[in-house]
Amino acid sequence: MKPSTFFYNIGQGFKGIFRNSVMTVASVLVLVACMILVGTFYIVIDTIDRNFKAINDLNVIEVKLSKDYSDDQVAQIGKALEEICRSSPIIDDMPVFVSADEHGERMKEMFDDAGWIDEIIKSGNPLRASYRLEFRNFSDFDEVTRVRNRIDSITITDESGAQTDGVDSKDIKDYIELYGTVMSVKNTLYIAGIWLLAILLIISLFVIMNTIKLGVFARRNEITFMRLCGATKAMIRMPFMVEGIIIGIFSAALAFGIEYYLFKYLLTDIVRSATSNATGSADIILGEFSEYALPLGIGFLAIGLFAGIVSSGISLKKYLKA
Amino acid sequence: MINFENVSMEYRNGTAAVNNVTLKIEDGEFVFLVGHSGAGKTTLTKLMICEERVSSGKLEVNGYHLEKIHSWSIPKLRRTMGVVFQDFKLFDKMTVYENVAFAMRVVGAKPSLIRKRVPFFLDVVGLSLKADSFPNELSGGEQQRVAFARALVNNPHTVIADEPTGNVDVDLTEDIMELLLKINKLGKTVIVVTHDMNIVNSYKKRVVRIEQGEIVSDKTGGDFEQ
Ligand SMILES: Nc1ncnc2c1ncn2[C@@H]1O[C@H](COP(=O)(O)OP(=O)(O)OP(=O)(O)O)[C@@H](O)[C@H]1O
Ligand SMILES: [Mg+2]
């Protein structure tokens, strides 16, 4: 396509925008609503992820070992845990053994080397040794539960050679319940986001399609004439595509601006007021808008271009028979 | 060259508009296509620009075999044809100049070429002074001539005029016929569809008569009954 033809079609596309301004505004509004919704879901889900990552030990299972166990029995449990780690897709590393003394050291660190802790530990360490297993963050919750159940059913041979329960349920320390809650909130948001995106996108497509169809109808004689003159399909389609693309790009820009203000003022305020009521340790970590700018920009543009191109393509189909 | 070989065509509603037509029109010919209303004249022209497809038989137009033409070749075929439609479809929101220029734009002509050619063809049809008028400010005959300029402006190989004298008076009819002869002298094939036997009789040209979709006579000169 020659540059002159290209610019002619761009001009025609802009004319189309103003031919039916009410419908154009309607198209932009639905599309912007669609984009902002998707953008906000994206930011919220990402914020959950961020905070989830920041909570220590949420993805750790700690198996406390009874003080009555012999070294051999402890080793048996270790073997069994290694086997579990090896066969589970969500665990990458082998279990780590943490002795009672090491636990004592940690305890001291936690309380800033308070002398009384030293006293307690020296007079017979009450802390128990343990194995630490770490599963990958954001793993499938069912698999996490499965791992936990397998740990619970580990058996060992006692002195008399009989099989007994190796790990008591109450000796498995974890945050699996919390983990499950966070995961299910995240999944719900995720699924709701996808559905809303789909529904709003379809509505946007319909509205833009109708906008462009009005233009196509107003110009049906021109289109017929163009065809009979020997205009190619691309040439006939171009002005309407341009119209759709302009609507898409403009909506993306508008949505981006609105999303910025939503993030900067609304979301930040909400988080601040939520955390100021809570105890200091429960601060919600919020990303910077600049981190979201690129994915949001690309996402919005993609939605806008998709909606614009697809809907203009569909609107013209009927008029493009050879 | 236009070559119909046993061409039949049926509209989707079952109307058999063209029946077994065999007709050859050489390059540079001037041909009248006559027949009563509903005889199938417009349908023949539609077949030639592939607005309708042949149902059976073979049809070659300016080197394209229309019975098996690919849809992406149809625009190229149409650029070899300049058609003045029976209902000549001028755009009332465009000036005379813009109407003619539009035909060039839609086939991707350069603006410099458009600026050169449009005034030239407005001159050919004698409408230079009306370039900035809108169609509804023109007489029927003037509108007709705009349609001619528009059909000529892309320098087609073949010009088809469907009822070019349909709604104009005798004087204007002569003007338009002179214009068509001039176009023919430029080396273009000209096909004039009409049911006005007076015109046909005053120009001793080849006359093809079609009735009920069939060619019933094909001869040059002579007197024809209405
Ligand atoms: N789009 C269509 N669908 C179905 N039948 C059609 C269509 N167009 C024309 N016909 C029928 O095909 C036959 C030939 O029509 P056509 O328009 O070719 O006649 P014509 O010779 O051009 O007549 P006129 O001199 O009145 O313009 C007629 O019987 C007409 O009713
Ligand atoms: Mg007709």
Coordinates of C-alpha atoms and ligand atoms in Angstrom, one line a residue:
Chain A
M1 CA 0.0 0.0 0.0
K2 CA 1.4 3.4 -1.0
P3 CA 2.0 6.0 1.7
S4 CA -0.6 8.3 0.2
T5 CA -3.2 5.6 0.3
F6 CA -2.2 4.7 3.8
F7 CA -2.7 8.3 5.0
Y8 CA -5.9 8.6 3.1
N9 CA -7.3 5.6 4.9
I10 CA -6.1 6.9 8.3
G11 CA -8.0 10.1 7.5
Q12 CA -11.1 8.2 6.6
G13 CA -10.8 6.2 9.9
F14 CA -10.7 9.5 11.9
K15 CA -13.8 10.7 9.9
G16 CA -15.5 7.4 10.9
I17 CA -14.8 8.2 14.6
F18 CA -16.8 11.4 14.4
R19 CA -19.5 10.1 12.1
N20 CA -21.2 8.6 15.0
S21 CA -19.8 10.2 18.1
V22 CA -22.3 8.8 20.6
M23 CA -21.5 5.2 19.7
T24 CA -17.8 5.9 19.6
V25 CA -18.0 7.3 23.2
A26 CA -20.0 4.2 24.2
S27 CA -17.4 1.9 22.7
V28 CA -14.6 3.7 24.4
L29 CA -16.4 3.6 27.8
V30 CA -17.1 -0.2 27.8
L31 CA -13.6 -0.9 26.6
V32 CA -12.1 1.3 29.3
A33 CA -14.2 -0.4 31.9
C34 CA -13.0 -3.7 30.7
M35 CA -9.4 -2.7 30.8
I36 CA -9.6 -1.1 34.2
L37 CA -11.2 -4.1 35.7
V38 CA -8.6 -6.4 34.3
G39 CA -5.8 -4.0 35.4
T40 CA -7.1 -3.8 38.9
F41 CA -7.5 -7.5 39.2
Y42 CA -4.0 -7.9 38.0
I43 CA -2.6 -5.4 40.6
V44 CA -4.6 -7.0 43.4
I45 CA -3.5 -10.5 42.6
D46 CA 0.1 -9.4 42.3
T47 CA -0.2 -7.6 45.6
I48 CA -1.4 -10.8 47.2
D49 CA 1.5 -12.7 45.7
R50 CA 4.0 -10.1 47.0
N51 CA 2.7 -10.3 50.5
F52 CA 2.4 -14.1 50.3
K53 CA 6.1 -14.3 49.4
A54 CA 7.0 -12.0 52.2
I55 CA 5.3 -14.0 54.9
N56 CA 8.1 -16.2 56.2
D57 CA 7.8 -19.9 56.5
L58 CA 4.4 -20.1 54.9
N59 CA 5.8 -22.7 52.6
V60 CA 7.6 -24.7 55.2
I61 CA 6.6 -27.9 56.9
E62 CA 8.5 -28.6 60.1
V63 CA 8.5 -32.1 61.5
K64 CA 9.4 -32.1 65.2
L65 CA 11.1 -35.2 66.5
S66 CA 10.4 -36.9 69.8
K67 CA 13.2 -36.7 72.3
D68 CA 12.7 -40.5 72.9
Y69 CA 13.8 -41.4 69.4
S70 CA 17.2 -43.1 68.9
D71 CA 19.6 -41.8 66.3
D72 CA 18.6 -44.7 64.1
Q73 CA 14.9 -43.9 64.4
V74 CA 15.6 -40.2 63.5
A75 CA 17.5 -41.4 60.5
Q76 CA 14.6 -43.6 59.5
I77 CA 12.3 -40.6 59.5
G78 CA 14.9 -38.6 57.6
K79 CA 15.0 -41.4 54.9
A80 CA 11.2 -41.5 54.7
L81 CA 11.1 -37.7 54.3
E82 CA 13.8 -37.7 51.6
E83 CA 11.7 -40.2 49.7
I84 CA 8.7 -37.9 50.0
C85 CA 10.7 -34.9 48.8
R86 CA 12.1 -36.9 45.9
S87 CA 8.7 -38.0 44.7
S88 CA 6.8 -34.8 45.1
P89 CA 6.8 -32.3 42.2
I90 CA 6.5 -29.3 44.5
I91 CA 9.6 -30.0 46.6
D92 CA 13.0 -29.3 45.1
D93 CA 15.4 -29.7 48.0
M94 CA 16.1 -32.5 50.5
P95 CA 14.8 -32.1 54.1
V96 CA 17.2 -30.2 56.4
F97 CA 17.9 -31.5 59.9
V98 CA 17.9 -28.9 62.6
S99 CA 19.2 -30.1 65.9
A100 CA 17.9 -29.0 69.3
D101 CA 21.0 -26.9 69.8
E102 CA 20.5 -25.1 66.5
H103 CA 16.9 -24.4 67.6
G104 CA 18.3 -23.0 70.8
E105 CA 20.6 -20.6 68.9
R106 CA 17.7 -19.4 66.8
M107 CA 15.7 -18.8 69.9
K108 CA 18.5 -16.7 71.3
E109 CA 18.7 -14.7 68.1
M110 CA 15.0 -14.1 68.2
F111 CA 15.2 -12.7 71.8
D112 CA 18.3 -10.7 71.3
D113 CA 20.6 -12.9 73.3
A114 CA 18.6 -12.7 76.4
G115 CA 20.6 -14.3 79.2
W116 CA 17.6 -16.2 80.7
I117 CA 17.3 -18.3 77.5
D118 CA 20.9 -19.4 77.8
E119 CA 20.1 -20.5 81.4
I120 CA 17.1 -22.5 80.3
I121 CA 18.9 -24.2 77.5
K122 CA 21.9 -25.1 79.6
S123 CA 19.8 -26.7 82.3
G124 CA 18.6 -29.3 79.7
N125 CA 17.4 -28.1 76.4
P126 CA 13.6 -28.4 76.2
L127 CA 13.6 -27.7 72.4
R128 CA 13.3 -30.6 70.0
A129 CA 15.3 -31.4 66.9
S130 CA 13.3 -31.3 63.6
Y131 CA 13.4 -31.7 59.9
R132 CA 12.5 -28.8 57.7
L133 CA 10.9 -29.3 54.3
E134 CA 10.3 -26.4 51.9
F135 CA 7.8 -26.6 49.1
R136 CA 7.6 -24.3 46.2
N137 CA 5.6 -21.1 46.8
F138 CA 2.2 -21.0 45.1
S139 CA 2.1 -24.8 44.7
D140 CA -1.1 -26.7 44.2
F141 CA -2.9 -26.8 47.5
D142 CA -4.0 -30.4 47.1
E143 CA -0.5 -31.6 46.5
V144 CA 0.6 -29.7 49.7
T145 CA -2.0 -31.5 51.7
R146 CA -1.0 -34.8 50.1
V147 CA 2.6 -34.3 51.2
R148 CA 1.5 -33.5 54.7
N149 CA -0.6 -36.7 54.9
R150 CA 2.3 -38.8 53.7
I151 CA 4.5 -37.3 56.4
D152 CA 1.8 -38.1 59.0
S153 CA 1.8 -41.7 57.9
I154 CA 5.5 -42.4 58.2
T155 CA 6.3 -45.5 60.2
I156 CA 9.4 -46.6 61.9
T157 CA 10.6 -49.8 63.5
D158 CA 11.0 -49.5 67.3
E159 CA 13.5 -51.5 69.5
S160 CA 11.2 -54.6 69.5
G161 CA 11.2 -54.6 65.7
A162 CA 7.5 -53.6 65.4
Q163 CA 6.2 -51.0 63.0
T164 CA 4.9 -47.9 64.8
D165 CA 3.7 -44.5 63.9
G166 CA 6.8 -42.3 63.3
V167 CA 5.4 -38.8 63.3
D168 CA 2.6 -37.7 65.5
S169 CA 0.1 -35.4 63.8
K170 CA 0.6 -32.7 66.3
D171 CA 4.4 -32.7 65.7
I172 CA 3.9 -31.5 62.1
K173 CA 4.1 -27.7 62.3
D174 CA 2.9 -25.8 59.3
Y175 CA 0.8 -23.0 58.0
I176 CA -1.0 -25.2 55.5
E177 CA -4.4 -23.9 56.5
L178 CA -3.4 -20.3 56.0
Y179 CA -1.6 -21.3 52.9
G180 CA -4.8 -22.8 51.6
T181 CA -6.9 -19.8 52.5
V182 CA -4.5 -17.4 50.6
M183 CA -4.4 -19.7 47.7
S184 CA -8.1 -20.0 47.5
V185 CA -8.6 -16.3 47.7
K186 CA -6.1 -15.8 45.0
N187 CA -7.6 -18.5 42.8
T188 CA -11.1 -17.1 43.3
L189 CA -9.9 -13.6 42.3
Y190 CA -8.1 -15.1 39.3
I191 CA -11.1 -17.0 38.1
A192 CA -13.5 -14.1 38.7
G193 CA -11.0 -11.9 36.8
I194 CA -10.8 -14.1 33.8
W195 CA -14.6 -14.4 33.6
L196 CA -15.2 -10.7 34.0
L197 CA -12.5 -10.1 31.3
A198 CA -14.2 -12.6 29.0
I199 CA -17.7 -11.2 29.5
L200 CA -16.6 -7.5 29.3
L201 CA -14.5 -8.2 26.3
I202 CA -17.5 -9.8 24.5
I203 CA -19.7 -6.8 25.4
S204 CA -17.0 -4.4 24.2
L205 CA -16.8 -6.4 20.9
F206 CA -20.5 -6.1 20.4
V207 CA -20.6 -2.4 21.1
I208 CA -17.6 -1.6 18.9
M209 CA -19.1 -3.9 16.3
N210 CA -22.3 -1.9 16.3
T211 CA -20.5 1.4 16.1
I212 CA -18.6 0.3 13.1
K213 CA -21.6 -1.4 11.6
L214 CA -23.4 1.9 11.7
G215 CA -20.5 3.4 9.7
V216 CA -20.5 0.5 7.3
F217 CA -24.3 0.9 6.8
A218 CA -24.0 4.6 6.2
R219 CA -21.3 3.9 3.6
R220 CA -22.7 0.8 2.0
N221 CA -23.2 2.5 -1.4
E222 CA -19.6 3.6 -1.3
I223 CA -18.5 0.2 -0.4
T224 CA -20.4 -1.4 -3.3
F225 CA -19.0 1.2 -5.7
M226 CA -15.5 0.6 -4.4
R227 CA -15.8 -3.1 -5.0
L228 CA -17.1 -2.6 -8.5
C229 CA -14.3 -0.2 -9.3
G230 CA -11.8 -2.8 -8.4
A231 CA -10.8 -1.8 -4.9
T232 CA -9.1 -4.7 -3.0
K233 CA -10.6 -6.0 0.2
A234 CA -7.7 -4.6 2.2
M235 CA -8.5 -1.1 0.7
I236 CA -12.2 -1.4 1.6
R237 CA -11.4 -2.7 5.1
M238 CA -8.7 -0.2 6.0
P239 CA -10.8 2.8 7.0
F240 CA -12.9 0.7 9.3
M241 CA -9.9 -1.1 10.8
V242 CA -8.3 2.2 11.4
E243 CA -11.5 3.3 13.1
G244 CA -11.5 0.2 15.4
I245 CA -7.7 0.6 16.1
I246 CA -8.2 4.3 17.0
I247 CA -10.9 3.4 19.4
G248 CA -8.7 0.6 20.9
I249 CA -5.6 2.8 21.3
F250 CA -7.6 5.7 22.7
S251 CA -9.3 3.5 25.2
A252 CA -6.0 1.9 26.2
A253 CA -4.5 5.3 26.9
L254 CA -7.5 6.5 28.9
A255 CA -7.7 3.3 30.9
F256 CA -4.0 3.6 31.6
G257 CA -4.4 7.1 33.0
I258 CA -7.4 6.2 35.1
E259 CA -5.6 3.1 36.4
Y260 CA -2.7 5.3 37.5
Y261 CA -4.9 7.5 39.5
L262 CA -6.8 4.5 41.0
F263 CA -3.5 3.0 42.1
K264 CA -1.9 6.1 43.3
Y265 CA -4.8 7.5 45.3
L266 CA -7.5 4.9 45.8
L267 CA -5.6 1.7 46.3
T268 CA -2.7 3.3 48.2
D269 CA -5.2 5.0 50.5
I270 CA -7.2 1.8 51.1
V271 CA -4.0 -0.1 52.0
R272 CA -2.8 2.7 54.3
S273 CA -6.0 2.9 56.2
A274 CA -6.2 -0.8 56.5
T275 CA -2.7 -1.2 57.9
S276 CA -2.8 1.8 60.2
N277 CA -5.6 0.0 62.2
A278 CA -3.7 -3.3 62.4
T279 CA -0.7 -4.0 64.4
G280 CA 2.6 -2.9 62.9
S281 CA 3.7 -6.3 61.9
A282 CA 0.8 -6.8 59.4
D283 CA 1.9 -4.1 56.9
I284 CA 0.7 -4.8 53.4
I285 CA 3.4 -4.5 50.9
L286 CA 2.4 -2.5 47.8
G287 CA 4.4 -2.4 44.6
E288 CA 5.3 0.7 42.7
F289 CA 3.1 1.8 39.8
S290 CA 6.2 1.9 37.6
E291 CA 6.5 -1.9 38.0
Y292 CA 3.0 -2.3 36.6
A293 CA 3.3 0.3 33.9
L294 CA 4.7 -2.0 31.2
P295 CA 2.5 -5.0 31.7
L296 CA -0.6 -2.8 32.0
G297 CA 0.3 -0.8 29.0
I298 CA 0.9 -3.8 26.8
G299 CA -2.2 -5.6 28.2
F300 CA -4.4 -2.6 27.6
L301 CA -3.1 -2.1 24.1
A302 CA -3.5 -5.8 23.3
I303 CA -7.1 -5.7 24.5
G304 CA -7.8 -2.5 22.6
L305 CA -6.2 -3.7 19.3
F306 CA -7.8 -7.1 19.6
A307 CA -11.3 -5.6 20.1
G308 CA -10.9 -3.0 17.4
I309 CA -9.5 -5.3 14.7
V310 CA -11.8 -8.2 15.4
S311 CA -14.9 -6.2 15.6
S312 CA -14.2 -4.2 12.5
G313 CA -13.4 -7.4 10.6
I314 CA -16.6 -9.0 11.7
S315 CA -18.7 -5.9 10.9
L316 CA -17.5 -5.8 7.3
K317 CA -17.8 -9.5 6.5
K318 CA -21.2 -9.2 4.9
Y319 CA -20.1 -6.4 2.5
L320 CA -16.9 -8.0 1.4
K321 CA -18.2 -10.8 -0.9
A322 CA -16.2 -10.5 -4.1
Chain B
M1 CA -11.5 -9.2 -25.8
I2 CA -14.8 -10.4 -24.3
N3 CA -15.9 -14.0 -25.2
F4 CA -19.0 -15.7 -23.9
E5 CA -19.1 -19.4 -24.7
N6 CA -22.5 -21.1 -24.0
V7 CA -22.9 -19.0 -20.8
S8 CA -25.9 -19.5 -18.7
M9 CA -26.7 -17.7 -15.4
E10 CA -29.3 -18.2 -12.8
Y11 CA -30.0 -15.8 -9.9
R12 CA -30.2 -17.3 -6.5
N13 CA -34.0 -17.1 -6.5
G14 CA -34.0 -19.4 -9.6
T15 CA -34.6 -16.7 -12.3
A16 CA -32.8 -17.9 -15.4
A17 CA -31.6 -14.5 -16.6
V18 CA -29.0 -15.6 -19.2
N19 CA -29.5 -18.8 -21.3
N20 CA -26.7 -20.3 -23.3
V21 CA -25.2 -17.1 -24.6
T22 CA -22.3 -17.2 -27.1
L23 CA -20.9 -13.8 -28.0
K24 CA -17.5 -12.4 -28.9
I25 CA -16.6 -8.8 -28.8
E26 CA -13.1 -7.9 -30.1
D27 CA -10.9 -5.2 -28.7
G28 CA -11.8 -1.7 -30.0
E29 CA -15.3 -2.6 -31.0
F30 CA -18.4 -0.5 -30.5
V31 CA -21.4 -2.6 -29.7
F32 CA -25.0 -1.9 -28.9
L33 CA -26.7 -4.4 -26.5
V34 CA -30.5 -4.1 -27.0
G35 CA -33.5 -5.9 -25.7
H36 CA -36.7 -5.4 -23.8
S37 CA -36.9 -4.6 -20.2
G38 CA -36.0 -7.7 -18.2
A39 CA -34.3 -9.3 -21.2
G40 CA -31.0 -9.8 -19.3
K41 CA -28.9 -6.9 -20.5
T42 CA -27.8 -5.6 -17.1
T43 CA -27.2 -9.2 -16.0
L44 CA -24.7 -9.6 -18.9
T45 CA -22.8 -6.6 -17.8
K46 CA -22.8 -7.8 -14.2
L47 CA -21.3 -11.1 -15.5
M48 CA -18.5 -9.2 -17.3
I49 CA -17.4 -7.4 -14.1
C50 CA -17.9 -10.6 -12.0
E51 CA -20.5 -9.0 -9.9
E52 CA -22.4 -12.2 -10.6
R53 CA -20.8 -15.5 -11.5
V54 CA -21.7 -17.6 -14.5
S55 CA -23.6 -20.7 -13.7
S56 CA -22.3 -22.7 -16.7
G57 CA -20.2 -22.1 -19.8
K58 CA -17.0 -20.1 -20.2
L59 CA -16.5 -16.4 -20.1
E60 CA -13.3 -14.6 -20.9
V61 CA -12.9 -10.9 -20.2
N62 CA -9.7 -9.0 -21.0
G63 CA -7.6 -12.1 -20.4
Y64 CA -9.4 -13.3 -17.2
H65 CA -11.4 -16.5 -17.3
L66 CA -14.3 -15.6 -15.1
E67 CA -15.8 -19.1 -14.7
K68 CA -12.7 -20.0 -12.6
I69 CA -11.4 -16.6 -11.5
H70 CA -9.9 -16.4 -7.9
S71 CA -11.5 -13.8 -5.7
W72 CA -8.2 -12.0 -5.3
S73 CA -8.0 -11.5 -9.1
I74 CA -11.4 -9.9 -9.3
P75 CA -10.2 -6.4 -8.4
K76 CA -7.6 -6.6 -11.2
L77 CA -10.3 -7.6 -13.7
R78 CA -12.6 -4.8 -12.6
R79 CA -9.8 -2.2 -13.1
T80 CA -9.9 -3.1 -16.8
M81 CA -13.6 -2.2 -17.0
G82 CA -15.2 1.2 -16.6
V83 CA -18.9 0.9 -16.0
V84 CA -21.6 3.6 -16.0
F85 CA -24.2 1.9 -14.0
Q86 CA -27.9 2.1 -14.8
D87 CA -28.5 3.7 -11.5
F88 CA -25.3 5.7 -11.6
K89 CA -24.6 5.9 -7.9
L90 CA -23.0 9.4 -7.6
F91 CA -22.3 10.3 -4.0
D92 CA -24.3 13.3 -3.0
K93 CA -22.0 14.3 -0.1
M94 CA -19.1 14.6 -2.5
T95 CA -18.5 17.3 -5.1
V96 CA -18.2 16.4 -8.8
Y97 CA -14.5 16.5 -8.5
E98 CA -14.5 14.3 -5.4
N99 CA -16.8 11.8 -7.0
V100 CA -14.4 11.3 -9.9
A101 CA -11.3 11.4 -7.7
F102 CA -12.9 8.8 -5.4
A103 CA -12.9 6.2 -8.2
M104 CA -9.1 6.7 -8.4
R105 CA -8.5 6.8 -4.7
V106 CA -10.1 3.5 -4.0
V107 CA -7.7 1.7 -6.4
G108 CA -4.8 3.4 -4.7
A109 CA -3.8 6.0 -7.3
K110 CA -1.2 8.6 -6.4
P111 CA -2.5 12.0 -5.4
S112 CA -0.4 13.6 -8.1
L113 CA -1.9 11.4 -10.7
I114 CA -5.4 12.2 -9.4
R115 CA -4.8 15.9 -9.6
K116 CA -3.7 15.5 -13.2
R117 CA -6.4 13.1 -14.4
V118 CA -9.6 14.3 -12.8
P119 CA -9.6 17.8 -14.4
F120 CA -8.7 16.2 -17.7
F121 CA -11.7 13.9 -17.7
L122 CA -14.0 16.5 -16.4
D123 CA -12.9 18.5 -19.5
V124 CA -13.6 15.5 -21.7
V125 CA -17.2 15.3 -20.5
G126 CA -17.5 19.1 -20.6
L127 CA -17.9 19.7 -16.8
S128 CA -14.8 21.6 -15.9
L129 CA -16.8 24.5 -14.6
K130 CA -19.0 22.3 -12.4
A131 CA -16.1 20.6 -10.5
D132 CA -17.1 22.0 -7.1
S133 CA -20.9 21.5 -7.5
F134 CA -22.7 18.7 -5.7
P135 CA -24.6 16.1 -7.7
N136 CA -28.0 17.5 -6.6
E137 CA -27.0 20.8 -8.1
L138 CA -26.7 19.2 -11.6
S139 CA -29.1 18.2 -14.3
G140 CA -29.8 14.6 -15.1
G141 CA -27.6 14.8 -18.1
E142 CA -24.8 16.4 -16.2
Q143 CA -24.9 13.8 -13.5
Q144 CA -24.8 11.2 -16.3
R145 CA -21.6 12.8 -17.6
V146 CA -20.0 12.8 -14.2
A147 CA -20.6 9.1 -14.1
F148 CA -18.8 8.8 -17.5
A149 CA -15.8 10.8 -16.2
R150 CA -15.7 8.5 -13.2
A151 CA -15.9 5.4 -15.4
L152 CA -13.1 6.7 -17.6
V153 CA -10.7 8.1 -15.1
N154 CA -8.9 4.8 -14.3
N155 CA -8.1 4.4 -17.9
P156 CA -10.1 1.2 -18.4
H157 CA -9.7 -1.1 -21.4
T158 CA -13.4 -1.5 -21.8
V159 CA -16.3 0.9 -21.2
I160 CA -19.8 -0.3 -20.5
A161 CA -22.6 2.2 -20.4
D162 CA -25.9 0.8 -19.1
E163 CA -28.8 3.0 -20.4
P164 CA -26.7 6.1 -20.7
T165 CA -29.5 8.0 -22.4
G166 CA -32.2 6.7 -20.1
N167 CA -33.4 9.9 -18.7
V168 CA -32.0 12.7 -20.9
D169 CA -33.5 14.6 -23.9
V170 CA -32.6 14.1 -27.5
D171 CA -29.9 16.8 -27.7
L172 CA -28.1 15.4 -24.7
T173 CA -28.5 11.9 -26.1
E174 CA -26.5 13.0 -29.1
D175 CA -23.9 14.6 -26.9
I176 CA -23.5 11.4 -24.9
M177 CA -23.3 9.3 -28.0
E178 CA -20.6 11.6 -29.4
L179 CA -18.8 11.2 -26.2
L180 CA -19.0 7.4 -26.4
L181 CA -17.8 7.4 -30.0
K182 CA -14.9 9.6 -28.9
I183 CA -14.0 7.1 -26.2
N184 CA -14.2 4.4 -28.8
K185 CA -11.8 6.3 -31.1
L186 CA -9.4 6.5 -28.1
G187 CA -9.1 2.7 -28.7
K188 CA -11.4 1.5 -26.0
T189 CA -14.0 -1.2 -26.4
V190 CA -17.4 0.3 -25.9
I191 CA -20.6 -1.5 -25.0
V192 CA -23.8 0.5 -24.9
V193 CA -26.8 -1.0 -23.3
T194 CA -30.1 0.6 -24.5
H195 CA -33.6 -0.1 -25.6
D196 CA -33.8 3.2 -27.6
M197 CA -33.9 2.0 -31.2
N198 CA -33.7 5.5 -32.6
I199 CA -30.2 5.8 -31.4
V200 CA -29.3 2.4 -32.6
N201 CA -30.6 3.1 -36.0
S202 CA -28.8 6.4 -36.4
Y203 CA -25.3 4.9 -35.7
K204 CA -24.5 2.1 -38.0
K205 CA -22.8 -0.1 -35.5
R206 CA -22.9 -3.7 -34.4
V207 CA -26.1 -4.5 -32.6
V208 CA -26.7 -7.5 -30.4
R209 CA -30.2 -8.2 -29.4
I210 CA -31.1 -10.2 -26.4
E211 CA -34.5 -11.4 -25.4
Q212 CA -35.4 -13.6 -22.4
G213 CA -31.7 -14.2 -21.8
E214 CA -30.9 -15.4 -25.3
I215 CA -29.2 -13.7 -28.2
V216 CA -31.8 -13.5 -30.9
S217 CA -29.8 -11.4 -33.5
D218 CA -26.3 -10.0 -34.0
K219 CA -25.7 -7.8 -37.0
T220 CA -24.2 -4.5 -38.1
G221 CA -26.1 -1.5 -39.3
G222 CA -29.6 -1.9 -40.7
D223 CA -33.0 -0.8 -39.4
F224 CA -34.3 -2.2 -36.2
E225 CA -37.9 -2.4 -35.1
Q226 CA -38.6 -0.9 -31.7
Ligands
LIG1 N1 -30.8 -9.5 -8.2 C1 -31.7 -10.2 -8.9 N2 -32.2 -11.3 -8.4 C2 -33.1 -12.1 -9.0 N3 -33.5 -11.8 -10.2 C3 -33.0 -10.7 -10.9 C4 -32.1 -9.9 -10.2 N4 -31.8 -8.9 -11.1 C5 -32.5 -9.1 -12.2 N5 -33.2 -10.2 -12.1 C6 -34.1 -10.8 -13.1 O1 -33.3 -11.2 -14.2 C7 -33.9 -10.8 -15.4 C8 -33.0 -10.0 -16.2 O2 -32.8 -8.7 -15.6 P1 -31.9 -7.6 -16.1 O3 -31.7 -6.6 -15.1 O4 -30.6 -8.2 -16.7 O5 -32.8 -7.0 -17.3 P2 -32.4 -5.7 -18.2 O6 -32.4 -6.3 -19.6 O7 -31.3 -5.0 -17.8 O8 -33.8 -4.9 -18.1 P3 -33.9 -3.2 -18.1 O9 -33.9 -2.8 -19.5 O10 -35.2 -3.0 -17.5 O11 -32.8 -2.7 -17.3 C9 -35.2 -10.2 -15.1 O12 -36.2 -11.2 -15.2 C10 -35.1 -9.7 -13.7 O13 -36.3 -9.8 -13.0
MG2 MG -30.9 -3.1 -17.0

